[in-house]
DNA sequence: CGTAAAAATAACAACGTTGTTATTACAATT
DNA sequence: AATTGTAATAACAACGTTGTTATTTTTACG
């Protein structure tokens, strides 16, 4: 009951192969007939049959995104951005929330042109994916391109930034007990920078033991009751910061007067928090753009794309950090 | 370079039509040849070409889920459950985060068998969707099946439950200034029940003006500082409850000793909160199951499915509600 | 005008399946 | 042994496109 190019051919009075060419804007068909056919197609509400197209040609103009763990805000913000970027590149995006394995299987059936891997940490296997892919995070041990967001550098920048503001007692609140390499990199970066500046002390690392805002809240309460009294705190993620800020408020610490706070995850939502948080990290828009540009290039010219591409983290100043002189926590 | 049924036919020494039948487990082919073919297919790693299958037959065994707003936890919990349920029914699920309009367009190209609409509130148009669809929420003004989760009844149950525990001063914390019919229904249900019991008072409705946990937090602070001092609070969603509990804790209210709390959204995650929350609503698993069963039935027999299907909310008791006698907020 | 070259269109063979129809092989019946 | 019936397999026409090749129509030029 649906309309095919043969139907168009019949009413336009040409052969169906001419219709095909006209619709694909081939130079082999006379402009006037092309227009006539286009008009007919429009009038009849023609829609090309995707399966038939797929059967003869290789490109599907669809990119699959694998996201097994629907969870926190920062990732979902990145997904939205990627979706926009993909649309801009005249691709479509479909999302699978299944395991990598079965997602790939399905995507192969759909003949997607490429895959964006969004596996949140844990045991991301090193195996090859048999479909053009990109992921982001830490650039090592992968057989496909990775957008490296340089967690270590981000954390070092954060520490140095606070150090320049005069802070000497800086705490890190993040997930320390995890196998997620992204989290590990963050704390390593922090430690390196602190050690270099010779201000690393016992007790400056606080383990949230999780990713949720409540984990951040609890960790902060523990920090406040600990002997280590920082003048500035670096948080490992948006969600943790949410709990962190809540805990500080509750315990009557003014941000940034009493404590400065600097959060990882450079997403616009940071501005909407209780206190607009100064944050560090590669801006999501930039990560999204790098990921889809890399992927589309990789799809066309697999050789032209480097396996690891490092992005530079930046600090976006808002209003949660202040110079240190006036804000010694214990006075 | 990929393997087709013709390749299998060649090495199995039969015609390709026989291979097709064998692979589809047709009774028209002798068991032994069938086995032989199956073995060859296995050995050669044959994978059917989806596009070709789509081209000849109508079923795709794929269901599309439209979810334009990646956001809060309760919905994502439902999405996960739906995905499981779909897999169980031997379908696959793909997700689009685009507008309804363009999602439908894409799904049509993929020839999905059905669509699950997950449009979070606002201006959900009444138009027909041109593809078998289901949604959930409030069952009216829709031209396709709706799983009605009966927000009003849920809220009435909640009020009555607390009333039976002896509570007379009950507050509702939820989003009052919205066009989302789901939210509206919740507050209507609450008001109805309160009025019926003749315990409705001015000030028992607190507007969060939003959906996030922080909105819940702020609203609760306002409530605590208001003249209306409830012995029990009903929250409109998981995220709001998160902020609610936080605020209570901060202001040194013990739950449930000082105040009872009952939350909408019957999801397992309620048990993982600071205080395991007693909650009301149709359990997500049940919603998920109803949605995909309704959809799959609708795909096969469009006439056999009622436009509105009401699910019964239940109260899942955890540890956030206690009898009222001992817990007058102002003593 | 006639003819060659160029431009426009038509015809047709893929692509990898499924379902229908045609053919073959083999058994059962007389 | 000829006839009929049935089980098994083969052949083939779709499905709706795209790209290649063949044919027709138009244009250009001597």
Coordinates of C-alpha atoms in Angstrom, one line a residue, chain B residues 31-157:
Chain B
X31 CA 14.9 -33.5 9.4
X32 CA 18.3 -34.8 8.3
X33 CA 18.9 -32.2 5.6
X34 CA 17.6 -29.6 8.0
X35 CA 20.2 -30.6 10.5
X36 CA 23.0 -30.7 8.0
X37 CA 22.1 -27.2 6.8
X38 CA 21.9 -25.9 10.3
X39 CA 25.3 -27.4 11.0
X40 CA 26.8 -25.8 7.9
X41 CA 25.3 -22.4 8.9
X42 CA 26.8 -22.7 12.3
X43 CA 30.2 -23.6 11.0
X44 CA 30.3 -20.8 8.4
X45 CA 29.1 -18.3 10.9
X46 CA 26.1 -17.3 8.9
X47 CA 24.1 -14.2 9.9
X48 CA 20.9 -13.4 8.2
X49 CA 20.7 -10.1 6.4
X50 CA 18.2 -8.0 8.3
X51 CA 17.5 -5.6 5.4
X52 CA 16.7 -8.4 3.1
X53 CA 14.4 -10.0 5.6
X54 CA 12.7 -6.6 6.2
X55 CA 12.3 -6.1 2.5
X56 CA 10.1 -9.2 2.1
X57 CA 8.3 -9.6 5.4
X58 CA 6.6 -7.1 7.6
X59 CA 7.7 -8.1 11.1
X60 CA 10.9 -6.6 12.5
X61 CA 10.7 -7.8 16.1
X62 CA 11.9 -4.4 17.2
X63 CA 10.2 -1.9 19.5
X64 CA 11.1 1.7 19.6
X65 CA 11.1 3.7 22.7
X66 CA 10.8 7.5 22.5
X67 CA 12.3 9.3 25.4
X68 CA 12.9 13.0 24.6
X69 CA 14.0 14.0 28.1
X70 CA 16.8 12.1 29.7
X71 CA 16.4 13.0 33.3
X72 CA 15.3 11.8 36.6
X73 CA 15.7 8.4 38.2
X74 CA 12.1 7.1 38.2
X75 CA 11.7 7.2 34.5
X76 CA 15.1 5.6 33.8
X77 CA 14.2 2.8 36.2
X78 CA 11.1 2.2 34.1
X79 CA 13.1 2.2 30.9
X80 CA 15.3 -0.5 32.3
X81 CA 12.4 -2.6 33.3
X82 CA 10.7 -2.1 29.9
X83 CA 13.9 -3.2 28.2
X84 CA 14.0 -6.4 30.2
X85 CA 10.4 -7.1 29.5
X86 CA 10.9 -6.5 25.8
X87 CA 13.8 -8.8 25.7
X88 CA 11.8 -11.4 27.5
X89 CA 9.2 -11.2 24.7
X90 CA 11.9 -11.8 22.2
X91 CA 11.8 -8.4 20.8
X92 CA 14.6 -5.9 20.7
X93 CA 14.4 -2.3 21.9
X94 CA 15.9 0.8 20.4
X95 CA 15.7 4.2 22.0
X96 CA 15.5 7.6 20.5
X97 CA 16.0 10.8 22.5
X98 CA 14.7 13.0 19.7
X99 CA 11.3 14.7 19.4
X100 CA 8.3 12.5 19.0
X101 CA 8.0 13.7 15.4
X102 CA 11.5 12.8 14.2
X103 CA 11.6 9.7 16.4
X104 CA 8.6 8.3 14.7
X105 CA 10.1 9.1 11.3
X106 CA 13.2 7.2 12.1
X107 CA 11.3 4.3 13.6
X108 CA 9.2 4.0 10.5
X109 CA 12.4 3.7 8.4
X110 CA 13.5 0.9 10.7
X111 CA 10.1 -0.7 10.3
X112 CA 9.8 -1.1 14.1
X113 CA 6.7 -3.1 15.0
X114 CA 5.6 -0.8 17.8
X115 CA 6.4 2.3 19.8
X116 CA 6.5 3.1 23.5
X117 CA 6.0 6.7 24.2
X118 CA 7.7 8.2 27.1
X119 CA 7.1 11.8 26.7
X120 CA 7.4 13.3 30.1
X121 CA 4.4 15.5 30.4
X122 CA 4.0 19.0 28.9
X123 CA 2.4 19.3 25.6
X124 CA 1.8 15.7 24.6
X125 CA -0.3 16.2 21.5
X126 CA -3.4 14.2 21.0
X127 CA -2.6 13.3 17.4
X128 CA -2.5 9.7 16.2
X129 CA 0.9 8.2 15.9
X130 CA 0.7 6.1 12.7
X131 CA 2.5 3.2 14.3
X132 CA 1.2 0.9 17.1
X133 CA 1.9 2.7 20.3
X134 CA 1.5 2.7 24.1
X135 CA 2.2 5.2 26.7
X136 CA 1.6 5.4 30.4
X137 CA 0.2 8.0 32.8
X138 CA -3.3 9.5 32.6
X139 CA -5.7 7.7 30.4
X140 CA -7.6 10.3 28.5
X141 CA -7.5 12.1 25.2
X142 CA -5.3 9.5 23.6
X143 CA -5.9 7.8 20.4
X144 CA -3.7 4.9 21.3
X145 CA -3.6 2.6 24.4
X146 CA -2.6 4.1 27.7
X147 CA -1.5 2.3 30.8
X148 CA -3.2 4.4 33.4
X149 CA -1.4 4.2 36.7
X150 CA -4.1 5.9 38.6
X151 CA -2.3 8.8 40.3
X152 CA -5.5 9.9 42.0
X153 CA -6.2 6.6 43.6
X154 CA -2.6 6.3 44.6
X155 CA -2.7 9.5 46.5
X156 CA -6.0 8.7 48.1
X157 CA -4.6 5.4 49.3

